[in-house]
XYZ file of C-alpha atoms in Angstrom:
445
model
C -4.805 -1.845 -15.411
C -6.931 1.162 -15.390
C -4.653 4.369 -16.223
C -6.678 6.570 -13.526
C -5.529 4.696 -10.802
C -2.031 3.688 -12.071
C 1.516 4.904 -11.285
C 4.303 4.541 -14.289
C 7.213 2.745 -12.165
C 4.612 0.228 -11.450
C 2.460 -0.185 -14.404
C 5.846 -0.065 -16.108
C 6.363 -3.794 -14.451
C 3.200 -5.158 -16.444
C 3.772 -3.754 -19.801
C 4.704 -6.445 -22.420
C 8.576 -4.721 -22.701
C 9.138 -6.209 -19.326
C 7.553 -9.021 -19.947
C 9.169 -10.389 -22.652
C 12.557 -8.776 -22.062
C 12.355 -10.760 -18.653
C 11.871 -14.006 -20.855
C 14.365 -12.897 -23.029
C 17.223 -12.710 -20.354
C 15.783 -16.309 -18.784
C 16.448 -17.945 -22.138
C 19.448 -16.247 -22.228
C 20.936 -17.404 -18.636
C 19.613 -20.702 -19.499
C 21.628 -21.048 -22.832
C 24.619 -19.773 -20.328
C 24.735 -22.416 -18.259
C 24.154 -25.274 -20.712
C 27.081 -23.906 -22.723
C 28.805 -24.410 -19.160
C 27.741 -27.826 -19.547
C 28.984 -28.540 -22.813
C 24.798 -29.463 -23.513
C 24.795 -26.619 -26.387
C 27.465 -25.044 -28.711
C 29.599 -21.708 -27.562
C 28.219 -18.777 -28.728
C 24.892 -19.316 -28.563
C 24.005 -17.255 -25.458
C 26.123 -14.393 -27.218
C 24.665 -14.961 -29.941
C 21.329 -14.267 -28.162
C 22.668 -10.983 -26.330
C 23.289 -9.718 -29.318
C 20.911 -10.170 -31.858
C 18.046 -11.097 -29.872
C 15.122 -8.960 -30.080
C 11.619 -9.195 -30.223
C 8.611 -6.972 -31.571
C 5.433 -7.264 -29.363
C 3.117 -6.892 -32.561
C 4.830 -9.676 -34.824
C 4.584 -11.811 -31.552
C 1.221 -11.251 -31.606
C 0.657 -11.802 -35.157
C 2.541 -15.182 -35.087
C 0.363 -16.180 -32.123
C -2.921 -15.833 -33.921
C -1.558 -18.284 -36.197
C -0.027 -20.937 -33.897
C -2.017 -19.989 -30.891
C 1.359 -20.280 -28.389
C 2.389 -17.309 -26.938
C 5.550 -19.054 -26.163
C 6.348 -20.218 -29.425
C 5.070 -16.888 -30.855
C 8.031 -15.285 -28.602
C 10.557 -17.684 -29.766
C 9.839 -17.697 -33.029
C 9.940 -13.819 -33.620
C 13.589 -13.909 -31.402
C 14.730 -16.496 -33.620
C 13.980 -13.996 -36.777
C 16.478 -12.119 -35.132
C 19.096 -14.378 -34.080
C 19.325 -17.035 -37.062
C 20.566 -20.499 -36.412
C 22.140 -20.110 -32.860
C 18.128 -19.844 -32.199
C 17.345 -23.598 -32.495
C 19.403 -24.190 -29.455
C 17.162 -21.321 -27.327
C 15.088 -23.278 -25.237
C 16.539 -26.657 -25.323
C 14.997 -29.316 -22.332
C 12.926 -26.473 -21.480
C 9.018 -26.229 -21.257
C 6.995 -22.995 -21.278
C 6.222 -22.671 -17.728
C 9.916 -22.477 -16.703
C 10.000 -19.524 -18.802
C 6.521 -17.951 -17.730
C 6.670 -18.863 -13.941
C 10.309 -17.629 -13.504
C 8.886 -14.222 -15.318
C 6.069 -14.021 -13.383
C 8.254 -14.659 -10.040
C 10.239 -11.330 -11.415
C 7.670 -9.209 -11.885
C 5.650 -10.105 -8.525
C 9.496 -9.292 -6.741
C 9.953 -6.391 -8.822
C 6.054 -4.984 -7.424
C 6.899 -5.863 -4.230
C 9.751 -4.046 -3.821
C 7.981 -1.115 -5.082
C 5.072 -1.884 -2.595
C 7.753 -1.950 0.287
C 8.720 1.647 -0.727
C 5.065 2.732 -0.579
C 4.407 1.127 2.809
C 8.014 2.878 4.119
C 6.493 6.379 3.211
C 3.306 5.343 4.771
C 5.057 4.527 7.863
C 7.128 7.729 7.907
C 4.106 10.048 7.255
C 1.908 7.870 9.884
C 5.169 7.895 12.502
C 5.158 12.224 12.374
C 1.606 12.666 12.924
C 1.084 10.194 15.594
C 4.057 12.114 17.297
C 2.708 15.501 16.400
C -0.762 14.938 17.937
C 0.625 12.055 21.090
C -0.691 14.756 23.709
C -3.861 15.716 21.370
C -6.785 14.624 23.466
C -10.083 13.157 21.992
C -13.071 11.228 22.788
C -12.621 7.031 21.964
C -15.899 5.313 21.507
C -16.645 1.840 21.457
C -19.928 0.460 19.559
C -19.454 4.035 18.322
C -20.393 5.616 21.605
C -17.999 7.630 23.521
C -15.934 5.856 25.809
C -12.879 7.030 27.554
C -10.442 9.960 26.261
C -7.491 8.690 23.877
C -5.243 10.576 22.136
C -5.059 11.719 18.199
C -1.639 9.740 18.628
C -2.297 6.877 20.090
C -5.136 6.494 17.289
C -2.485 7.026 14.503
C -0.007 4.916 16.396
C -2.437 1.584 16.013
C -2.926 2.384 12.214
C 0.971 2.749 12.333
C 1.619 -0.454 13.966
C -0.805 -2.283 11.884
C 1.312 -1.067 8.366
C 4.140 -2.264 10.226
C 3.020 -5.787 10.414
C 1.845 -5.590 7.163
C 5.061 -4.476 6.006
C 6.579 -7.425 7.963
C 4.096 -9.788 5.920
C 4.836 -8.667 2.226
C 8.435 -9.058 3.589
C 7.675 -12.594 3.960
C 5.580 -13.168 0.819
C 8.286 -11.580 -1.099
C 10.562 -14.025 -0.082
C 8.595 -17.069 -0.772
C 7.240 -15.947 -4.320
C 11.100 -15.123 -5.324
C 11.528 -18.717 -6.448
C 12.444 -19.860 -10.133
C 11.861 -23.394 -11.829
C 14.027 -24.724 -14.391
C 12.673 -28.465 -14.956
C 11.670 -29.179 -17.584
C 8.482 -31.005 -18.576
C 6.529 -32.306 -15.818
C 8.903 -30.981 -13.377
C 11.153 -34.001 -13.475
C 14.521 -32.743 -14.559
C 14.231 -35.211 -17.515
C 16.009 -33.376 -20.190
C 17.614 -30.740 -18.366
C 20.464 -30.180 -15.796
C 19.120 -28.846 -12.342
C 22.360 -26.639 -12.734
C 20.774 -24.877 -15.032
C 18.229 -23.879 -12.437
C 20.475 -22.904 -10.140
C 22.206 -20.686 -12.329
C 19.468 -18.754 -13.575
C 17.843 -18.249 -10.145
C 20.986 -17.122 -8.995
C 21.059 -14.663 -11.743
C 17.706 -13.515 -11.190
C 17.863 -13.181 -7.491
C 15.488 -16.418 -6.567
C 15.597 -19.320 -5.053
C 15.469 -22.841 -6.854
C 12.011 -24.114 -6.365
C 12.458 -27.158 -4.130
C 10.031 -29.123 -5.589
C 7.754 -28.298 -8.815
C 5.627 -30.207 -10.790
C 5.341 -28.358 -14.277
C 4.417 -25.439 -12.371
C 5.695 -23.431 -9.852
C 3.121 -24.289 -6.779
C 0.312 -21.204 -6.420
C 0.117 -21.804 -2.951
C 3.005 -19.057 -3.040
C 0.865 -17.032 -5.206
C -2.147 -17.153 -2.574
C 0.206 -16.174 0.588
C 1.391 -12.981 -1.876
C -2.145 -11.987 -2.825
C -3.171 -12.626 0.764
C -0.668 -10.175 1.957
C -1.698 -7.732 -0.630
C -5.225 -8.094 0.799
C -4.017 -7.348 4.084
C -2.856 -4.094 3.457
C -5.710 -3.382 1.309
C -7.988 -3.739 4.761
C -5.602 -1.591 6.464
C -5.747 1.346 4.258
C -9.331 0.979 4.731
C -9.615 0.780 8.073
C -7.634 4.051 7.944
C -10.277 5.429 4.902
C -13.037 4.414 7.248
C -11.826 6.065 10.679
C -11.278 9.578 8.761
C -14.952 9.343 6.859
C -16.399 8.957 10.728
C -13.639 11.657 12.172
C -15.065 14.010 8.959
C -19.031 13.784 9.621
C -20.338 17.440 10.061
C -21.493 16.566 13.527
C -17.671 15.455 14.676
C -15.319 17.365 12.548
C -12.443 16.136 14.158
C -10.570 15.337 11.299
C -10.353 15.670 7.644
C -9.477 15.347 4.348
C -7.468 18.658 2.976
C -10.011 20.649 0.886
C -8.089 22.730 -1.615
C -8.739 25.795 -3.287
C -11.021 25.785 -6.089
C -11.915 22.085 -5.389
C -15.957 21.493 -5.359
C -17.543 19.434 -3.255
C -20.978 18.778 -5.375
C -22.442 19.643 -7.798
C -26.174 20.146 -6.419
C -24.466 21.227 -3.026
C -21.552 23.299 -3.436
C -20.829 23.949 0.541
C -20.440 20.286 0.897
C -16.823 19.024 1.684
C -16.705 15.360 1.264
C -14.068 12.583 1.950
C -13.758 11.364 -1.421
C -10.402 10.235 -1.347
C -11.207 8.355 1.774
C -14.202 6.870 0.190
C -11.891 6.592 -3.123
C -9.238 4.114 -0.718
C -12.330 2.231 0.613
C -13.071 1.538 -2.581
C -9.922 0.753 -4.378
C -9.325 -1.765 -1.141
C -12.193 -3.975 -2.370
C -10.758 -4.480 -5.352
C -7.742 -5.075 -4.304
C -8.971 -7.422 -2.002
C -10.864 -9.370 -4.302
C -8.125 -11.366 -5.821
C -7.554 -13.515 -3.050
C -10.289 -15.820 -3.587
C -9.204 -16.843 -7.679
C -6.008 -16.529 -6.087
C -7.025 -19.735 -3.372
C -8.750 -21.366 -6.283
C -5.503 -21.311 -8.435
C -3.820 -23.081 -5.920
C -5.904 -26.785 -7.108
C -4.811 -27.358 -10.959
C -4.763 -30.802 -12.402
C -2.225 -33.520 -12.035
C 0.890 -32.184 -12.764
C -0.242 -28.767 -14.513
C -2.949 -27.067 -16.110
C -3.132 -23.465 -17.547
C -6.692 -22.356 -15.810
C -4.708 -20.208 -13.332
C -2.595 -18.245 -16.117
C -5.784 -16.230 -17.384
C -6.720 -15.373 -13.755
C -3.056 -14.057 -13.337
C -3.176 -12.200 -15.837
C -5.873 -10.024 -14.756
C -5.125 -9.787 -10.599
C -1.082 -9.739 -10.471
C -1.326 -6.366 -12.401
C -4.530 -5.352 -11.008
C -4.070 -5.885 -7.668
C -0.528 -4.608 -7.643
C -0.998 -1.255 -9.373
C -4.306 -0.564 -7.835
C -2.315 -1.274 -4.564
C 0.410 1.173 -5.646
C -1.534 3.576 -6.266
C -3.882 3.294 -2.715
C -0.605 3.156 -1.163
C 0.733 6.907 -2.568
C -3.198 8.514 -2.347
C -2.642 7.516 1.689
C 0.602 8.845 2.543
C -0.545 12.026 0.980
C -3.546 12.244 2.611
C -1.768 11.385 5.985
C 0.261 14.313 5.284
C -2.047 16.786 4.632
C -4.686 15.925 7.100
C -6.387 18.101 9.036
C -7.042 17.664 12.489
C -9.614 19.654 14.510
C -7.887 19.861 17.795
C -10.506 22.609 19.395
C -13.396 19.932 18.457
C -11.597 16.675 19.732
C -11.713 19.046 23.101
C -15.281 20.118 22.773
C -16.396 17.077 22.177
C -14.642 15.033 25.046
C -15.898 18.226 27.080
C -19.582 17.634 26.223
C -19.526 14.213 26.525
C -22.291 12.808 29.196
C -20.491 11.421 32.332
C -18.553 8.624 31.664
C -16.041 6.621 33.668
C -12.629 8.993 32.737
C -14.847 11.679 31.045
C -14.272 15.408 32.258
C -13.779 16.231 35.557
C -14.797 19.967 36.952
C -12.269 21.988 39.100
C -13.533 24.547 41.643
C -11.625 26.942 38.424
C -14.327 25.145 36.160
C -10.894 23.916 34.087
C -11.495 21.166 32.899
C -9.029 17.545 32.787
C -8.794 14.544 30.785
C -7.452 11.659 32.229
C -5.809 9.595 29.474
C -2.396 6.767 28.970
C 0.588 8.176 27.882
C 2.260 7.284 24.784
C 5.497 6.720 26.267
C 7.037 2.610 27.009
C 6.074 3.000 30.530
C 1.994 3.144 30.388
C 1.917 5.487 33.160
C -1.559 7.060 33.700
C -1.503 10.942 33.457
C -3.695 13.304 34.073
C -3.745 16.415 31.214
C -4.936 19.660 32.287
C -5.389 22.925 29.956
C -3.740 25.259 32.256
C -0.438 25.068 33.700
C -2.202 26.478 36.514
C -2.093 23.449 39.086
C -3.534 25.460 41.869
C -6.687 25.433 40.567
C -6.966 22.004 40.726
C -7.506 22.390 43.971
C -10.222 19.873 45.637
C -9.309 16.549 43.368
C -6.682 14.307 45.337
C -4.017 13.580 42.782
C -0.418 13.024 43.577
C 1.364 16.161 42.253
C 4.195 14.243 40.560
C 0.818 12.868 38.094
C 0.071 16.042 36.842
C 1.273 17.069 33.483
C 0.527 20.542 31.707
C -1.594 19.427 28.603
C 0.352 19.835 25.692
C -1.718 20.857 22.536
C -3.685 24.059 21.886
C -4.960 26.087 24.537
C -8.528 26.892 23.042
C -11.993 27.969 25.279
C -14.689 25.302 25.284
C -17.390 27.998 24.222
C -19.489 27.401 21.740
C -18.003 28.960 18.370
C -18.523 28.905 14.978
C -15.966 26.542 13.514
C -15.859 26.135 9.166
C -13.687 23.807 8.484
C -11.065 24.838 6.121
C -10.986 28.671 7.755
C -7.760 29.676 6.839
C -5.655 32.438 9.314
C -5.154 35.329 8.517
C -1.674 36.984 6.934
C -0.365 38.521 10.043
C -1.697 35.291 11.954
C -3.865 36.726 14.498
C -6.832 34.517 13.463
C -5.610 31.155 14.816
C -7.462 28.137 12.666
C -10.144 27.276 15.478
C -11.103 24.044 13.861
C -7.525 22.734 11.661
C -4.142 23.089 11.860
C -3.126 24.951 8.528
C -0.644 23.097 6.473
C 1.664 25.313 4.511
C 1.799 23.809 0.738
C -0.965 21.183 1.309
C -3.170 23.287 -1.124
C -0.515 22.852 -3.348
C 0.216 18.650 -2.860
C -3.727 18.358 -2.968
C -4.847 20.111 -5.699
C -5.140 17.408 -8.141
C -6.071 14.545 -6.010
C -9.445 14.023 -6.562
C -10.712 10.510 -7.908
């Protein structure tokens, strides 16, 4: 985990304190269940709860001698608990604790990511509705095609993130499994009721059939869900990077007061945060191949998966949490060049549904309404429908254009132009978001 791309809540899930605290909880719940079954003496769980402590540095010190993390952890706990510690971990194997602990950590991470996704969806929905009637040119193969709306473009990203949320919910359910089945998963030395008890306490489901580890296809599905979210982030970021190109200027990242674009070319305003999201998405997706390769282990278990997961689990979840947070803020402060979007339609070569000129030199554009009816409507730049004489369109299919009414002549539209205090100089290129400067001032990579 790199602090630069970490947020405290997600990073805390992968800190050693949480890692060993969860293991202590698992051991305590297992003791409670075994006490109820009469397998270990009463009072063992109470002693573990009251006196059970650990010190990360002491665990690492013991581990350097025994070369086994779980034994080092249990040894450190026993130093605090006393004689009752000899009944802790009875009938269990290391993977019972470690795999169940990882399941809890991944569900904790999934909950944070679901909250992040909800915030992204809310931002995209609001901006999509806001620009429902903001016309712009659509492109296929990078070439001007038919007109569309910026709201429809954003709605497509919203729908993709909504699908990804469903995938993450499913992945969370699949990863939320508990294994307390003992050596090679046979329950030879521990009652299955212990597993059921621990699972219930932790909000997990018992693993139906385990070997000595929880099957790693579950984990692979989880990381593939994260990768698809990352792909959606990169698709949005790439779209914005294209729209911010100098020759387009249809949308851009907010450029804060005092922000610098280049050490050599101070006039530049680069889409650095979208480029950052593109790079972070690659890192997240890189977890998929090792997660898939972890599915294959020797016989009932090996630990080839363990070292991989110590990297990809914290790195992928922490990075995705950061990326979703940054994406949400980019969406909220996104600057939309409505006038430039209209001008690009006006200047587009004669496409099938491109501009139509009326006798009054008003320009109209056709595109699909975003309402469920999907009715094809014609939106006009002026409410004076009489100017549309000579165009054979039924009156009930003419709707006034609901966006800003800018003149279409050539003008100098510097990105980031601010309105004057009296509001007379309306930003000709972009919307102005009050408070966006404060929002974005410290968001540079």
